[in-house]
mmCIF file of C-alpha atoms in Angstrom:
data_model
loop_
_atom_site.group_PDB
_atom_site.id
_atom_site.type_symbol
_atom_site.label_atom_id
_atom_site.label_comp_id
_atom_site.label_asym_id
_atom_site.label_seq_id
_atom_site.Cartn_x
_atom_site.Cartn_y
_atom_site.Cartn_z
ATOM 1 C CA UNK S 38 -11.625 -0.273 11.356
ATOM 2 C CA UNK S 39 -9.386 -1.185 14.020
ATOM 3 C CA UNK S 40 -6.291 -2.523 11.571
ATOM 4 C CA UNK S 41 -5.068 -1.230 8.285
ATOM 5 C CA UNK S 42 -3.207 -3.186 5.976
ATOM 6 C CA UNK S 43 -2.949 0.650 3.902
ATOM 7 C CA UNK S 44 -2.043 3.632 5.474
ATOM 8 C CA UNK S 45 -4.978 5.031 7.369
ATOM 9 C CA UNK S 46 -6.835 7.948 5.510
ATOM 10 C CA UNK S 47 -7.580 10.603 5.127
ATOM 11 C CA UNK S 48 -5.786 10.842 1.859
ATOM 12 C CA UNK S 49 -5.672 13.973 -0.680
ATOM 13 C CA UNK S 50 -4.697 14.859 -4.013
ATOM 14 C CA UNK S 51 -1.783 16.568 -3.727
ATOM 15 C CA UNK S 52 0.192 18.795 -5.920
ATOM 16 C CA UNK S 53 0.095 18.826 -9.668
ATOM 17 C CA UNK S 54 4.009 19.028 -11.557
ATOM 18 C CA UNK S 55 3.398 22.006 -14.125
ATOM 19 C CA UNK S 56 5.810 20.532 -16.788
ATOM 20 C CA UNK S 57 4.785 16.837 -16.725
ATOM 21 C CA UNK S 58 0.859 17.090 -14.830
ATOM 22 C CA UNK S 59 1.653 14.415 -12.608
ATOM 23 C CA UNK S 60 -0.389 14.591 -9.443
ATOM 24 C CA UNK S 61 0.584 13.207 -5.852
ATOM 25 C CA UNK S 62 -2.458 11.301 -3.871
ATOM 26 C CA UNK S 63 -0.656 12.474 -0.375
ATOM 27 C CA UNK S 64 -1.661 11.321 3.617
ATOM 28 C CA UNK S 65 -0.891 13.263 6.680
ATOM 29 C CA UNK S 66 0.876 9.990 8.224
ATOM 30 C CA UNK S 67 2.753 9.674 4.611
ATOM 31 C CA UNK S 68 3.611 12.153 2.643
ATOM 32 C CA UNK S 69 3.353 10.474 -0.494
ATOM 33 C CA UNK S 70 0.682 7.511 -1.191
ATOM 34 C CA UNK S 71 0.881 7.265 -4.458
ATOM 35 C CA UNK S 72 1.982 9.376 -8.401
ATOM 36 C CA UNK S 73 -0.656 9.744 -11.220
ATOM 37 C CA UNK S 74 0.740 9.845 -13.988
ATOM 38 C CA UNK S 75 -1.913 11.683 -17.065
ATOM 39 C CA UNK S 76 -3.186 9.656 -19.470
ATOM 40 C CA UNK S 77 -3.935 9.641 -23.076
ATOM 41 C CA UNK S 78 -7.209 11.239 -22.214
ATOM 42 C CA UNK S 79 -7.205 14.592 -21.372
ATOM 43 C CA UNK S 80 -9.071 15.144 -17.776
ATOM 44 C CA UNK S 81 -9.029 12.104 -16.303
ATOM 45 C CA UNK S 82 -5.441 12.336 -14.499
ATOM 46 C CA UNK S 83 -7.416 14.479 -12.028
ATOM 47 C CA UNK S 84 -9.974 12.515 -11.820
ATOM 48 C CA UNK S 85 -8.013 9.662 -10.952
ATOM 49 C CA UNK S 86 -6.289 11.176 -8.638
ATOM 50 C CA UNK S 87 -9.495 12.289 -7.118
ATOM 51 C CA UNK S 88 -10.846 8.352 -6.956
ATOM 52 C CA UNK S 89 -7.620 7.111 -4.985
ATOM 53 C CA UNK S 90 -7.756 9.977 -2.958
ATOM 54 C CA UNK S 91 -11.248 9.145 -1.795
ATOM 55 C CA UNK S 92 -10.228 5.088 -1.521
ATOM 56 C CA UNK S 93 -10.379 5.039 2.516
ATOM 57 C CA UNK S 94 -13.428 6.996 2.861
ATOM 58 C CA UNK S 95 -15.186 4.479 0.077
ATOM 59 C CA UNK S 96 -13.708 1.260 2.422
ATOM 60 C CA UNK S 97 -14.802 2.725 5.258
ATOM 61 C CA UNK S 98 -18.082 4.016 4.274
ATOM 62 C CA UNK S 99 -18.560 -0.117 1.964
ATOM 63 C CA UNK S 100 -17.699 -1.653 5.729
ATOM 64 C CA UNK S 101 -20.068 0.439 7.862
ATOM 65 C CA UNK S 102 -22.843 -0.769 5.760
ATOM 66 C CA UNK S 103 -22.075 -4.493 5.890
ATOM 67 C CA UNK S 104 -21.764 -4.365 9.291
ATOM 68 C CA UNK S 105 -25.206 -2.060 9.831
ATOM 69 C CA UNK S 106 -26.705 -4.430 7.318
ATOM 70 C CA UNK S 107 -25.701 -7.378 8.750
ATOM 71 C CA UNK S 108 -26.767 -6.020 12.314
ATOM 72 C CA UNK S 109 -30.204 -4.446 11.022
ATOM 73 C CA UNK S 110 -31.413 -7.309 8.916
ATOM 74 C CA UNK S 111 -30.138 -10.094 10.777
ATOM 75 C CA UNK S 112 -27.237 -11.427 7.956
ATOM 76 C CA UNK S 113 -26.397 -14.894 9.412
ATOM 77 C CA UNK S 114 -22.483 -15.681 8.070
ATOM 78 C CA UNK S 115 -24.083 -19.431 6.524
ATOM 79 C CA UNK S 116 -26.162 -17.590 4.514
ATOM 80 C CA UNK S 117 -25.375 -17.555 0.894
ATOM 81 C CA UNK S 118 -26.187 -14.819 -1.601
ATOM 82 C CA UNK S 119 -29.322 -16.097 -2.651
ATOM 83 C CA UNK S 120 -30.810 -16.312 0.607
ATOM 84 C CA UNK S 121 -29.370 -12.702 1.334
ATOM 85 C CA UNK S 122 -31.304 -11.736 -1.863
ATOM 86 C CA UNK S 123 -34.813 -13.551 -0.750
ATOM 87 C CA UNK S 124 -35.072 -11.806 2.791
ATOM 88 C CA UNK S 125 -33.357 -8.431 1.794
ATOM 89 C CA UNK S 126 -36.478 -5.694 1.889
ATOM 90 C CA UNK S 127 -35.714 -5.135 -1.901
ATOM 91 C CA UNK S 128 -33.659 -5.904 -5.088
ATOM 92 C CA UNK S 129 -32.045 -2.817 -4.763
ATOM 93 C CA UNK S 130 -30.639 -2.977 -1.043
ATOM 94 C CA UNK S 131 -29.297 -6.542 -2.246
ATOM 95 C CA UNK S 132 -27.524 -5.644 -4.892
ATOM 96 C CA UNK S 133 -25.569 -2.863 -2.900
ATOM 97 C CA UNK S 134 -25.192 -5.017 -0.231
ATOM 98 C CA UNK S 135 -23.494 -7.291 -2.474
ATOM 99 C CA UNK S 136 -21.552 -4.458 -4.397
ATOM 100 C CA UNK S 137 -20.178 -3.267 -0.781
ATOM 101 C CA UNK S 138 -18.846 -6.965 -0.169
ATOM 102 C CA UNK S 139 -17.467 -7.029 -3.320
ATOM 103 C CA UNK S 140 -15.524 -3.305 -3.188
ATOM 104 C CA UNK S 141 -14.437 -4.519 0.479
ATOM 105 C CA UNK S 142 -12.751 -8.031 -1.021
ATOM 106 C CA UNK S 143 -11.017 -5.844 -4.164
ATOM 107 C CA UNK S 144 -9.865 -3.625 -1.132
ATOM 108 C CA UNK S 145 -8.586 -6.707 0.843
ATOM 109 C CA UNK S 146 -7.115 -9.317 -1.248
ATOM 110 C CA UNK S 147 -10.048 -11.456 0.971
ATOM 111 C CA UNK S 148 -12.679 -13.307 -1.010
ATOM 112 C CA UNK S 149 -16.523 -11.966 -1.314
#
């Protein structure tokens, strides 16, 4: 990706506040991304943090595959989702396909 709207990862979880378990999601080119605060659910602060942390790395990796997808099996832009689904290989590779697109848009603000 040539232009981030976010700061550019890689981002990590940070450290955890002993008294009130918060946990910092942290970047090299900011020191401070984001606060998790726990939840009502023991466990899952971590993981959360965990998830955000990994945010870039999951846009990056949802991108690359559009783009090799597109390249590989010959994705025309006019093409709408049911003709992705007919000349897709399988099911399966069209419903990640679409997944990716979707995870990119939520990333984005951009539509599908």
């Amino acid at each position: 990706m040539s232009a981030h709207k976010h700061t550019p990862g890689p981002w990590n979880v940070g450290a955890t506040d002993a008294e009130t378990a918060e946990i910092d999601v942290v970047s090299e080119g900011r020191p401070y991304i984001c606060l998790v605060l726990p939840g009502a659910v023991d466990g899952r602060t971590e993981a959360n943090a965990r998830l955000i942390a990994a945010a870039p790395d999951s846009h990056e990796a949802n991108v690359m595959f559009v783009k090799a997808m597109d390249r590989f099996c010959g994705i025309k832009p006019d093409w709408d989702d049911d003709c992705i689904y007919d000349e897709l290989p399988s099911s399966e590779l069209a419903l990640a396909y679409f997944a990716a697109r979707a995870a990119i848009a939520k990333a984005t603000g951009e539509p599908a």
